[in-house]
Amino acid sequence: MSVAERVRRGVSRLGRTVPPDSFVGYLLRLSRPRFWLYLAGPVAVGAVYAASAPADLLSPTALALFAYFLVPANVFLYGVNDVFDADIDAENPKKEGREVRYTGSRTVLAAVAVSGLLMLGFVPILPFPALVALAGFAFLAVEYSAPPFRFKTTPLLDSVSNGLYILPGVVAYAALAGELPPLAAILGGWLWAMGMHTFSAIPDIEPDRRAGIRTTATALGERRTYAYCGACWLAAALAFGVVHVLLGALLLAYPVLVAAIARSAVDVERAYWWYPIVNTVVGMVLTLGGVWVLVVGG
């Protein structure tokens, strides 16, 4: 069994085995354990490519950022989402097993707020470029779901705003390098996140339509949403190819996979749960590639 598969299964078991009536268990389910690496993974990638020596990867700043974006940031991000989507989620079948519904608990609300406020602990130790990226993450994490902007209810803006998922990587890179990553890498990551978000919205098309929610996926419909995701992921591969041809080649896995899904009879709700594995594998390859360059050179 691969390392990526072990990580996926371990996180998946964690989300299933903690008692749902436990407060800690509720928060863990709310934080979507299957998706923890969507925020923490970019931190690892950003840190690896910014490091000048292997010891940088174990610096207090790098470890603190990874720990924060592994759990507290997910509690914050998905907690804000669940609080403002409580009415919509009453009709969402994804909330029946792997996820939970927000029930109005003030204790949960306080835990979500504290998880967000923990970001302030990084203000004294991060350089300015990293703080700009961190502020961007905080803003988008809130305004994706909350008024006044509530980006998730506006087609295209819901997709574009999900570039927030690569900002932890930008924070980590800037924290170690003192400057932002290459613009092509940021653009490629942003386009990847746009495709990933919109693909994940396909299973929600019917519940969102019943609830009167407009998204990129509801506006396009399932078939055209596949094409949109493929276009985002192809553009992401091209952008990463500017950074390094091997990075672009690796990212081509996404448009190829979505084309295969669109042409097959696979239920999108089933395919949706493949992506934590795909993203873990791709992230692992990116990280190990960076470690190879850091240790061996070239």
mmCIF file of N, CA, C and O in Angstrom, residues 25-84:
data_model
loop_
_atom_site.group_PDB
_atom_site.id
_atom_site.type_symbol
_atom_site.label_atom_id
_atom_site.label_comp_id
_atom_site.label_asym_id
_atom_site.label_seq_id
_atom_site.Cartn_x
_atom_site.Cartn_y
_atom_site.Cartn_z
ATOM 1 N N GLY A 25 -15.382 15.225 18.337
ATOM 2 C CA GLY A 25 -15.757 14.452 17.157
ATOM 3 C C GLY A 25 -16.541 15.290 16.166
ATOM 4 O O GLY A 25 -16.336 15.197 14.957
ATOM 5 N N TYR A 26 -17.440 16.128 16.683
ATOM 6 C CA TYR A 26 -18.214 17.007 15.808
ATOM 7 C C TYR A 26 -17.296 17.956 15.047
ATOM 8 O O TYR A 26 -17.431 18.140 13.837
ATOM 9 N N LEU A 27 -16.341 18.573 15.775
ATOM 10 C CA LEU A 27 -15.427 19.511 15.123
ATOM 11 C C LEU A 27 -14.571 18.818 14.067
ATOM 12 O O LEU A 27 -14.287 19.377 13.005
ATOM 13 N N LEU A 28 -14.151 17.591 14.367
ATOM 14 C CA LEU A 28 -13.348 16.855 13.389
ATOM 15 C C LEU A 28 -14.156 16.575 12.126
ATOM 16 O O LEU A 28 -13.657 16.720 11.011
ATOM 17 N N ARG A 29 -15.394 16.171 12.296
ATOM 18 C CA ARG A 29 -16.230 15.915 11.131
ATOM 19 C C ARG A 29 -16.511 17.210 10.367
ATOM 20 O O ARG A 29 -16.505 17.229 9.134
ATOM 21 N N LEU A 30 -16.761 18.271 11.103
ATOM 22 C CA LEU A 30 -16.991 19.573 10.489
ATOM 23 C C LEU A 30 -15.790 19.996 9.650
ATOM 24 O O LEU A 30 -15.940 20.605 8.587
ATOM 25 N N SER A 31 -14.589 19.664 10.110
ATOM 26 C CA SER A 31 -13.357 20.095 9.434
ATOM 27 C C SER A 31 -13.022 19.267 8.205
ATOM 28 O O SER A 31 -12.006 19.535 7.544
ATOM 29 N N ARG A 32 -13.848 18.270 7.863
ATOM 30 C CA ARG A 32 -13.661 17.437 6.675
ATOM 31 C C ARG A 32 -12.280 16.754 6.666
ATOM 32 O O ARG A 32 -11.401 17.127 5.875
ATOM 33 N N PRO A 33 -12.031 15.781 7.544
ATOM 34 C CA PRO A 33 -10.706 15.142 7.599
ATOM 35 C C PRO A 33 -10.179 14.660 6.258
ATOM 36 O O PRO A 33 -8.970 14.699 6.024
ATOM 37 N N ARG A 34 -11.064 14.224 5.367
ATOM 38 C CA ARG A 34 -10.603 13.763 4.050
ATOM 39 C C ARG A 34 -9.918 14.881 3.269
ATOM 40 O O ARG A 34 -9.156 14.621 2.336
ATOM 41 N N PHE A 35 -10.223 16.119 3.628
ATOM 42 C CA PHE A 35 -9.712 17.252 2.864
ATOM 43 C C PHE A 35 -8.662 18.064 3.622
ATOM 44 O O PHE A 35 -8.284 19.148 3.165
ATOM 45 N N TRP A 36 -8.193 17.559 4.761
ATOM 46 C CA TRP A 36 -7.203 18.317 5.527
ATOM 47 C C TRP A 36 -5.985 18.686 4.690
ATOM 48 O O TRP A 36 -5.442 19.780 4.806
ATOM 49 N N LEU A 37 -5.551 17.762 3.849
ATOM 50 C CA LEU A 37 -4.335 18.016 3.076
ATOM 51 C C LEU A 37 -4.560 19.028 1.953
ATOM 52 O O LEU A 37 -3.589 19.463 1.325
ATOM 53 N N TYR A 38 -5.791 19.416 1.701
ATOM 54 C CA TYR A 38 -6.034 20.447 0.698
ATOM 55 C C TYR A 38 -5.442 21.784 1.143
ATOM 56 O O TYR A 38 -5.070 22.614 0.292
ATOM 57 N N LEU A 39 -5.380 22.028 2.447
ATOM 58 C CA LEU A 39 -4.739 23.234 2.962
ATOM 59 C C LEU A 39 -3.321 22.968 3.451
ATOM 60 O O LEU A 39 -2.411 23.758 3.190
ATOM 61 N N ALA A 40 -3.122 21.868 4.163
ATOM 62 C CA ALA A 40 -1.793 21.567 4.707
ATOM 63 C C ALA A 40 -0.832 21.117 3.619
ATOM 64 O O ALA A 40 0.377 21.395 3.705
ATOM 65 N N GLY A 41 -1.328 20.433 2.602
ATOM 66 C CA GLY A 41 -0.458 19.975 1.521
ATOM 67 C C GLY A 41 0.262 21.109 0.820
ATOM 68 O O GLY A 41 1.486 21.046 0.619
ATOM 69 N N PRO A 42 -0.451 22.187 0.423
ATOM 70 C CA PRO A 42 0.249 23.315 -0.181
ATOM 71 C C PRO A 42 1.318 23.932 0.728
ATOM 72 O O PRO A 42 2.315 24.458 0.227
ATOM 73 N N VAL A 43 1.104 23.867 2.045
ATOM 74 C CA VAL A 43 2.142 24.359 2.962
ATOM 75 C C VAL A 43 3.424 23.557 2.778
ATOM 76 O O VAL A 43 4.529 24.115 2.684
ATOM 77 N N ALA A 44 3.289 22.232 2.723
ATOM 78 C CA ALA A 44 4.462 21.371 2.545
ATOM 79 C C ALA A 44 5.151 21.658 1.217
ATOM 80 O O ALA A 44 6.383 21.770 1.151
ATOM 81 N N VAL A 45 4.349 21.799 0.152
ATOM 82 C CA VAL A 45 4.930 22.065 -1.164
ATOM 83 C C VAL A 45 5.631 23.416 -1.177
ATOM 84 O O VAL A 45 6.779 23.544 -1.645
ATOM 85 N N GLY A 46 4.957 24.441 -0.643
ATOM 86 C CA GLY A 46 5.559 25.768 -0.622
ATOM 87 C C GLY A 46 6.840 25.815 0.178
ATOM 88 O O GLY A 46 7.827 26.434 -0.231
ATOM 89 N N ALA A 47 6.848 25.135 1.328
ATOM 90 C CA ALA A 47 8.037 25.132 2.183
ATOM 91 C C ALA A 47 9.203 24.421 1.507
ATOM 92 O O ALA A 47 10.351 24.883 1.568
ATOM 93 N N VAL A 48 8.931 23.295 0.855
ATOM 94 C CA VAL A 48 9.988 22.524 0.203
ATOM 95 C C VAL A 48 10.665 23.335 -0.898
ATOM 96 O O VAL A 48 11.895 23.339 -1.020
ATOM 97 N N TYR A 49 9.863 24.038 -1.698
ATOM 98 C CA TYR A 49 10.447 24.774 -2.820
ATOM 99 C C TYR A 49 11.061 26.109 -2.402
ATOM 100 O O TYR A 49 11.819 26.705 -3.181
ATOM 101 N N ALA A 50 10.759 26.571 -1.197
ATOM 102 C CA ALA A 50 11.371 27.806 -0.700
ATOM 103 C C ALA A 50 12.619 27.544 0.118
ATOM 104 O O ALA A 50 13.469 28.430 0.274
ATOM 105 N N ALA A 51 12.740 26.329 0.672
ATOM 106 C CA ALA A 51 13.837 26.026 1.596
ATOM 107 C C ALA A 51 15.184 26.100 0.895
ATOM 108 O O ALA A 51 15.329 25.694 -0.259
ATOM 109 N N SER A 52 16.167 26.598 1.607
ATOM 110 C CA SER A 52 17.539 26.625 1.094
ATOM 111 C C SER A 52 18.362 25.477 1.652
ATOM 112 O O SER A 52 19.453 25.190 1.156
ATOM 113 N N ALA A 53 17.835 24.811 2.680
ATOM 114 C CA ALA A 53 18.506 23.662 3.285
ATOM 115 C C ALA A 53 17.437 22.781 3.925
ATOM 116 O O ALA A 53 16.367 23.272 4.318
ATOM 117 N N PRO A 54 17.688 21.464 4.041
ATOM 118 C CA PRO A 54 16.690 20.573 4.642
ATOM 119 C C PRO A 54 16.240 21.016 6.035
ATOM 120 O O PRO A 54 15.076 20.814 6.398
ATOM 121 N N ALA A 55 17.128 21.619 6.799
ATOM 122 C CA ALA A 55 16.767 22.038 8.151
ATOM 123 C C ALA A 55 15.646 23.067 8.163
ATOM 124 O O ALA A 55 14.897 23.170 9.146
ATOM 125 N N ASP A 56 15.492 23.820 7.055
ATOM 126 C CA ASP A 56 14.428 24.824 6.990
ATOM 127 C C ASP A 56 13.046 24.195 7.115
ATOM 128 O O ASP A 56 12.102 24.833 7.589
ATOM 129 N N LEU A 57 12.927 22.945 6.662
ATOM 130 C CA LEU A 57 11.625 22.275 6.685
ATOM 131 C C LEU A 57 11.167 21.953 8.098
ATOM 132 O O LEU A 57 9.985 21.699 8.321
ATOM 133 N N LEU A 58 12.112 21.919 9.034
ATOM 134 C CA LEU A 58 11.784 21.635 10.434
ATOM 135 C C LEU A 58 11.879 22.883 11.296
ATOM 136 O O LEU A 58 11.918 22.790 12.528
ATOM 137 N N SER A 59 11.908 24.029 10.661
ATOM 138 C CA SER A 59 11.955 25.279 11.428
ATOM 139 C C SER A 59 10.637 25.467 12.173
ATOM 140 O O SER A 59 9.588 24.967 11.741
ATOM 141 N N PRO A 60 10.651 26.168 13.303
ATOM 142 C CA PRO A 60 9.406 26.389 14.052
ATOM 143 C C PRO A 60 8.303 27.022 13.205
ATOM 144 O O PRO A 60 7.129 26.659 13.332
ATOM 145 N N THR A 61 8.670 27.941 12.329
ATOM 146 C CA THR A 61 7.661 28.599 11.495
ATOM 147 C C THR A 61 7.013 27.620 10.536
ATOM 148 O O THR A 61 5.779 27.585 10.402
ATOM 149 N N ALA A 62 7.829 26.811 9.864
ATOM 150 C CA ALA A 62 7.284 25.842 8.915
ATOM 151 C C ALA A 62 6.384 24.829 9.611
ATOM 152 O O ALA A 62 5.297 24.502 9.123
ATOM 153 N N LEU A 63 6.813 24.333 10.759
ATOM 154 C CA LEU A 63 6.016 23.340 11.484
ATOM 155 C C LEU A 63 4.728 23.949 12.018
ATOM 156 O O LEU A 63 3.669 23.314 11.997
ATOM 157 N N ALA A 64 4.807 25.193 12.497
ATOM 158 C CA ALA A 64 3.610 25.852 13.026
ATOM 159 C C ALA A 64 2.592 26.098 11.912
ATOM 160 O O ALA A 64 1.377 25.915 12.115
ATOM 161 N N LEU A 65 3.059 26.498 10.744
ATOM 162 C CA LEU A 65 2.143 26.722 9.624
ATOM 163 C C LEU A 65 1.483 25.412 9.197
ATOM 164 O O LEU A 65 0.269 25.371 8.934
ATOM 165 N N PHE A 66 2.260 24.338 9.126
ATOM 166 C CA PHE A 66 1.692 23.055 8.735
ATOM 167 C C PHE A 66 0.639 22.613 9.753
ATOM 168 O O PHE A 66 -0.456 22.159 9.376
ATOM 169 N N ALA A 67 0.950 22.742 11.042
ATOM 170 C CA ALA A 67 0.003 22.331 12.082
ATOM 171 C C ALA A 67 -1.275 23.161 12.025
ATOM 172 O O ALA A 67 -2.386 22.624 12.160
ATOM 173 N N TYR A 68 -1.129 24.463 11.810
ATOM 174 C CA TYR A 68 -2.316 25.310 11.768
ATOM 175 C C TYR A 68 -3.208 24.969 10.578
ATOM 176 O O TYR A 68 -4.431 24.836 10.711
ATOM 177 N N PHE A 69 -2.598 24.816 9.409
ATOM 178 C CA PHE A 69 -3.407 24.562 8.217
ATOM 179 C C PHE A 69 -3.860 23.110 8.108
ATOM 180 O O PHE A 69 -4.707 22.795 7.269
ATOM 181 N N LEU A 70 -3.335 22.236 8.962
ATOM 182 C CA LEU A 70 -3.798 20.853 8.957
ATOM 183 C C LEU A 70 -5.173 20.719 9.603
ATOM 184 O O LEU A 70 -6.058 20.050 9.063
ATOM 185 N N VAL A 71 -5.368 21.364 10.776
ATOM 186 C CA VAL A 71 -6.649 21.207 11.471
ATOM 187 C C VAL A 71 -7.357 22.532 11.765
ATOM 188 O O VAL A 71 -8.472 22.752 11.271
ATOM 189 N N PRO A 72 -6.771 23.453 12.549
ATOM 190 C CA PRO A 72 -7.531 24.660 12.899
ATOM 191 C C PRO A 72 -8.051 25.438 11.693
ATOM 192 O O PRO A 72 -9.188 25.916 11.703
ATOM 193 N N ALA A 73 -7.233 25.581 10.645
ATOM 194 C CA ALA A 73 -7.687 26.334 9.470
ATOM 195 C C ALA A 73 -8.859 25.646 8.796
ATOM 196 O O ALA A 73 -9.744 26.308 8.238
ATOM 197 N N ASN A 74 -8.897 24.315 8.831
ATOM 198 C CA ASN A 74 -10.025 23.585 8.257
ATOM 199 C C ASN A 74 -11.282 23.741 9.106
ATOM 200 O O ASN A 74 -12.393 23.826 8.577
ATOM 201 N N VAL A 75 -11.117 23.768 10.427
ATOM 202 C CA VAL A 75 -12.261 24.044 11.304
ATOM 203 C C VAL A 75 -12.824 25.427 10.986
ATOM 204 O O VAL A 75 -14.045 25.614 10.892
ATOM 205 N N PHE A 76 -11.940 26.389 10.799
ATOM 206 C CA PHE A 76 -12.362 27.756 10.488
ATOM 207 C C PHE A 76 -13.053 27.823 9.133
ATOM 208 O O PHE A 76 -14.184 28.315 9.017
ATOM 209 N N LEU A 77 -12.390 27.323 8.097
ATOM 210 C CA LEU A 77 -12.920 27.417 6.738
ATOM 211 C C LEU A 77 -14.273 26.732 6.600
ATOM 212 O O LEU A 77 -15.251 27.336 6.137
ATOM 213 N N TYR A 78 -14.343 25.469 7.019
ATOM 214 C CA TYR A 78 -15.578 24.718 6.837
ATOM 215 C C TYR A 78 -16.622 25.074 7.894
ATOM 216 O O TYR A 78 -17.823 24.920 7.658
ATOM 217 N N GLY A 79 -16.147 25.562 9.043
ATOM 218 C CA GLY A 79 -17.093 26.013 10.060
ATOM 219 C C GLY A 79 -17.868 27.226 9.590
ATOM 220 O O GLY A 79 -19.098 27.300 9.741
ATOM 221 N N VAL A 80 -17.165 28.221 9.026
ATOM 222 C CA VAL A 80 -17.842 29.393 8.467
ATOM 223 C C VAL A 80 -18.825 28.954 7.390
ATOM 224 O O VAL A 80 -19.971 29.415 7.328
ATOM 225 N N ASN A 81 -18.385 28.043 6.536
ATOM 226 C CA ASN A 81 -19.248 27.531 5.475
ATOM 227 C C ASN A 81 -20.518 26.906 6.051
ATOM 228 O O ASN A 81 -21.636 27.193 5.598
ATOM 229 N N ASP A 82 -20.371 26.049 7.061
ATOM 230 C CA ASP A 82 -21.522 25.335 7.602
ATOM 231 C C ASP A 82 -22.472 26.260 8.360
ATOM 232 O O ASP A 82 -23.695 26.069 8.324
ATOM 233 N N VAL A 83 -21.931 27.261 9.034
ATOM 234 C CA VAL A 83 -22.776 28.204 9.773
ATOM 235 C C VAL A 83 -23.700 28.954 8.813
ATOM 236 O O VAL A 83 -24.906 29.097 9.064
ATOM 237 N N PHE A 84 -23.142 29.431 7.712
ATOM 238 C CA PHE A 84 -23.939 30.230 6.783
ATOM 239 C C PHE A 84 -24.704 29.391 5.767
ATOM 240 O O PHE A 84 -25.503 29.939 5.010
#
